[in-house]
GROMACS .gro file of C-alpha atoms in nm:
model
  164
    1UNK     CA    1   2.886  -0.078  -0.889
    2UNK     CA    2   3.124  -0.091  -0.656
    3UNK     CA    3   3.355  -0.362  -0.477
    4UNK     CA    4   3.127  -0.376  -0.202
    5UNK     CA    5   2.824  -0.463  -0.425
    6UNK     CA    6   2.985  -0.674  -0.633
    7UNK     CA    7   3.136  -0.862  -0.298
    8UNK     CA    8   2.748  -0.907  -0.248
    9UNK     CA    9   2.466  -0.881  -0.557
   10UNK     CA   10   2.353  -1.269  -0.655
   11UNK     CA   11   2.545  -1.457  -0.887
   12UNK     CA   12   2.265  -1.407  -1.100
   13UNK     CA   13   2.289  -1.066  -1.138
   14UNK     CA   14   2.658  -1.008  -1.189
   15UNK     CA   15   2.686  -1.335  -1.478
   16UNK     CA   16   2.577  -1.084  -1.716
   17UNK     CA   17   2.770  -0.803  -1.598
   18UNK     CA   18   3.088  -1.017  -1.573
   19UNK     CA   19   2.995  -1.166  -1.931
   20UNK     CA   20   3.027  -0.882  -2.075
   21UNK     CA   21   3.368  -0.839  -1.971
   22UNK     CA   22   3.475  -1.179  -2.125
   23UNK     CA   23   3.203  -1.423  -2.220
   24UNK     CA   24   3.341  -1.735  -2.131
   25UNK     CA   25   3.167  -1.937  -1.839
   26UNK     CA   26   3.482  -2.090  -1.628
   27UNK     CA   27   3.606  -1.720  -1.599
   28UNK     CA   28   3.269  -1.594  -1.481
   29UNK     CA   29   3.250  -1.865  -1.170
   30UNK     CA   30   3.575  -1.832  -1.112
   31UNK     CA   31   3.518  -1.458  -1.047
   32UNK     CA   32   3.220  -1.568  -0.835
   33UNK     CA   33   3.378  -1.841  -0.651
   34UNK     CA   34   3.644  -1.627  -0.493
   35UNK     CA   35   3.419  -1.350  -0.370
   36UNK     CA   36   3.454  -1.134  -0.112
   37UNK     CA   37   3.748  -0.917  -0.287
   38UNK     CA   38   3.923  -0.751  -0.033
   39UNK     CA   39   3.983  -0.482  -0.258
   40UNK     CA   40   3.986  -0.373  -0.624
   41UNK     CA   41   4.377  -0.548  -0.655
   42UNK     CA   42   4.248  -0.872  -0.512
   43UNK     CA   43   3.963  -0.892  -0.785
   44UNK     CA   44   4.194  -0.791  -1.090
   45UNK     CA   45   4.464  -1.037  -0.982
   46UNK     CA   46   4.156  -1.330  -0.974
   47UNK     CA   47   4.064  -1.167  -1.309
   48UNK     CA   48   4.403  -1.183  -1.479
   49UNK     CA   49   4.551  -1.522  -1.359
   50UNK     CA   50   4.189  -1.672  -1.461
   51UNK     CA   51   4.228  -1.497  -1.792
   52UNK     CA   52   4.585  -1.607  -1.850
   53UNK     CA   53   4.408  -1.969  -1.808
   54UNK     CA   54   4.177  -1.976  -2.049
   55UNK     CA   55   4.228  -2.245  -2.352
   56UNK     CA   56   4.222  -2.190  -2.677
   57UNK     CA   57   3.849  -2.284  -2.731
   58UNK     CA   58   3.739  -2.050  -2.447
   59UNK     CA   59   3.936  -1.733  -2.641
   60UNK     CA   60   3.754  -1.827  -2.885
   61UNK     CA   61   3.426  -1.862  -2.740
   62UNK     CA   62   3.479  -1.498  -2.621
   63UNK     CA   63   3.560  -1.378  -2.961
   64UNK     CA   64   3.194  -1.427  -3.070
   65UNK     CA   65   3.101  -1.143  -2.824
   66UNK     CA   66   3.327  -0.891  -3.004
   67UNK     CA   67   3.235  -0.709  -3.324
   68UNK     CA   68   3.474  -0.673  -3.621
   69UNK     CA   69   3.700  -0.339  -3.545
   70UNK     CA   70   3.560  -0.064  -3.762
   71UNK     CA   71   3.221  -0.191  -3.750
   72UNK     CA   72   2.910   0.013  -3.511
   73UNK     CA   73   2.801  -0.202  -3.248
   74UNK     CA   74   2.433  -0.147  -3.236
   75UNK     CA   75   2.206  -0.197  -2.985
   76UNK     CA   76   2.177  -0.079  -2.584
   77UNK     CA   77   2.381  -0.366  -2.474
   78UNK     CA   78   2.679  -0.312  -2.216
   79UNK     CA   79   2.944  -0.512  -2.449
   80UNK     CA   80   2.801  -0.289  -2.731
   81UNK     CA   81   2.846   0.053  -2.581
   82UNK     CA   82   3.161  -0.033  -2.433
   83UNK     CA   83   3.256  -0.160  -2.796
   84UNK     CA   84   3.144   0.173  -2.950
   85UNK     CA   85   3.419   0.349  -2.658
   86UNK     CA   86   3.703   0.142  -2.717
   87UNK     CA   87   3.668   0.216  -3.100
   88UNK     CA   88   3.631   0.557  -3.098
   89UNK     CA   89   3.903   0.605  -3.248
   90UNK     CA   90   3.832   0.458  -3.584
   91UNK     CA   91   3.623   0.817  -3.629
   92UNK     CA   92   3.418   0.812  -3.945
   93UNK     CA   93   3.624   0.845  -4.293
   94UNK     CA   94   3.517   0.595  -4.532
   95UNK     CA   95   3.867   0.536  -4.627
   96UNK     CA   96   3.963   0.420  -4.324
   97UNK     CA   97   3.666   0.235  -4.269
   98UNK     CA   98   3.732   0.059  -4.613
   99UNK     CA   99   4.074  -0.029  -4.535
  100UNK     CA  100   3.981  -0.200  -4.195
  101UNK     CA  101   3.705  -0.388  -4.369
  102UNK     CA  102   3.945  -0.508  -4.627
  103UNK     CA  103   4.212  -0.581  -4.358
  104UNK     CA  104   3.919  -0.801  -4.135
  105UNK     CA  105   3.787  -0.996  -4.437
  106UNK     CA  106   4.238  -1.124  -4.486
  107UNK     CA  107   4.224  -1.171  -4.138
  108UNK     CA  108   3.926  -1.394  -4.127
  109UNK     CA  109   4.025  -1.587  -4.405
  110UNK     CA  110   4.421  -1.588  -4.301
  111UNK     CA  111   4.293  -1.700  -3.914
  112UNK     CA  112   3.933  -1.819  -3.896
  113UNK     CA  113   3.855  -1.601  -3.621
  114UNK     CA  114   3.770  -1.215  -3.594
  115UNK     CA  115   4.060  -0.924  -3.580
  116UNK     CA  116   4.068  -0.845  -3.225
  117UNK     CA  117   4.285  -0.571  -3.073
  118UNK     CA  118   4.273  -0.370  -2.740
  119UNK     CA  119   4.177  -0.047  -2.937
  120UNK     CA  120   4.100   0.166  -2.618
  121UNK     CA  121   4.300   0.495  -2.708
  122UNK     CA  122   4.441   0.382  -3.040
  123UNK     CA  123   4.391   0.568  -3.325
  124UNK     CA  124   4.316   0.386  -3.681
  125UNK     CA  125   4.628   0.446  -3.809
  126UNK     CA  126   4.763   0.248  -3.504
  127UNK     CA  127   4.481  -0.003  -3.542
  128UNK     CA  128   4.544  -0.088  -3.905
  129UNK     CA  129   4.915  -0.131  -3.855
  130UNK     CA  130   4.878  -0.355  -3.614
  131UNK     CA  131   4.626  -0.540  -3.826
  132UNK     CA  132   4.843  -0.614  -4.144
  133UNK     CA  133   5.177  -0.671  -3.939
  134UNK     CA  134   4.971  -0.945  -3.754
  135UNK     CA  135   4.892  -1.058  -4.067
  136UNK     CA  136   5.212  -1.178  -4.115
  137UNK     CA  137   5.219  -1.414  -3.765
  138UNK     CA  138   5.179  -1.821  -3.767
  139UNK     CA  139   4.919  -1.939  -3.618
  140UNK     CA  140   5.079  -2.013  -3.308
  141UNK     CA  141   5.194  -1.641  -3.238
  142UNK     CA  142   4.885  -1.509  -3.365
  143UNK     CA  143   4.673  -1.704  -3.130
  144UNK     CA  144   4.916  -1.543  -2.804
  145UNK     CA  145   4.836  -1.236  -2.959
  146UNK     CA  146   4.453  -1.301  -2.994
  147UNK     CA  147   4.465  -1.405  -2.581
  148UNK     CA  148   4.705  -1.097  -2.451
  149UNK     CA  149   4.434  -0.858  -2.643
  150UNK     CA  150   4.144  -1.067  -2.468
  151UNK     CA  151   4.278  -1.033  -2.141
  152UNK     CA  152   4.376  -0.671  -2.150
  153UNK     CA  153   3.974  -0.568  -2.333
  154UNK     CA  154   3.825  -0.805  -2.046
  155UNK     CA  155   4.064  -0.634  -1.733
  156UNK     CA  156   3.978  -0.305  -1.897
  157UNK     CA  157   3.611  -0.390  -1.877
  158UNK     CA  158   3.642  -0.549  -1.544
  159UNK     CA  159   3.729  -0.205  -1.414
  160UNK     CA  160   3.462  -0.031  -1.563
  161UNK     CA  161   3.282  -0.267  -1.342
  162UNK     CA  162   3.390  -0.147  -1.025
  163UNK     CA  163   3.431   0.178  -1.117
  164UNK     CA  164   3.070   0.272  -1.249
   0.00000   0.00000   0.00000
C-alpha cells in the first residue's frame, strides 16, 4: 500500500497489517491516531518515538509474534513470510542450524524470553556471534538490546508497508 492508502483504509483493516510490524496494541493506535502522514518521514518518526516508548511488558508481548532465529516460519501469514526474508540468511546446513538451536534453548533459559535479532542481511555466522556474546549481558543490558532489535525489525517492516 501506499502512504496515501494507509492515510485512508479503516482502522480495521490496517490493525493487522500494522500488527504484524510489532504486535503490541498502544503502538498500533498510536499509528492510527496520528493519521494523515504527510509523508513516509512523518509516519516512521510516529513509528520510532512510539517504539522507543514501549515498556518492558509490551517488548515482550511483541516477542510472542517472532519465531526462534533458525527456525521456518510456516504458514501464509505476513509476519511469517517476512520472518522467512529476514532469515534468509541462516541458509540450510544442519550445523548451523544445530548450533542456533543450541544457542536459543541458553538463551531461553539464561533470559526467559526468545533470541531476537534484526537478522535482515546477516549471515549465520554474524547471527550466532551475536547470540553467544549477548549471552554474556545482565539482564538489564540484555533487555535494551531485546528493544533496539524490536524497533529496528518493526521500522523495517513498517516500510515494507508503504512500500508494497
Amino acid at each position: 500500500m501506499d502512504l496515501q492508502e494507509l492515510n485512508s483504509a479503516p482502522a480495521a483493516r490496517l490493525r493487522p497489517v500494522l500488527a504484524a510490524c510489532c504486535d503490541v496494541p498502544r503502538w498500533v493506535d498510536g499509528i492510527l491516531a496520528n493519521r494523515p502522514y504527510g509523508d513516509v518521514a512523518a509516519l516512521a518518526a510516529v513509528a520510532d518515538k512510539s517504539l522507543r516508548e514501549l515498556d518492558d511488558d509490551e517488548v515482550d508481548q511483541a516477542l510472542r509474534a517472532h519465531p526462534r532465529i533458525g527456525d521456518r516460519p510456516r504458514g501464509t501469514s505476513t509476519e511469517a513470510s517476512w520472518s522467512r526474508g529476514e532469515q534468509s540468511g541462516v541458509g540450510d546446513e544442519p550445523r548451523v542450524r544445530q548450533e542456533l538451536a543450541e544457542g536459543n534453548r541458553q538463551y531461553e533459559e539464561r533470559f526467559g524470553r526468545v533470541f531476537l535479532i534484526c537478522a535482515t542481511g546477516l549471515s549465520a555466522a554474524r547471527m550466532l556471534t551475536s547470540l553467544r556474546q549477548r549471552l554474556g549481558h545482565d539482564d538489564e543490558t540484555e533487555a535494551k538490546v531485546v528493544h533496539e532489535e524490536l524497533r529496528k525489525i518493526a521500522l523495517l517492516r513498517l516500510a515494507k508497508v508503504v512500500d508494497a
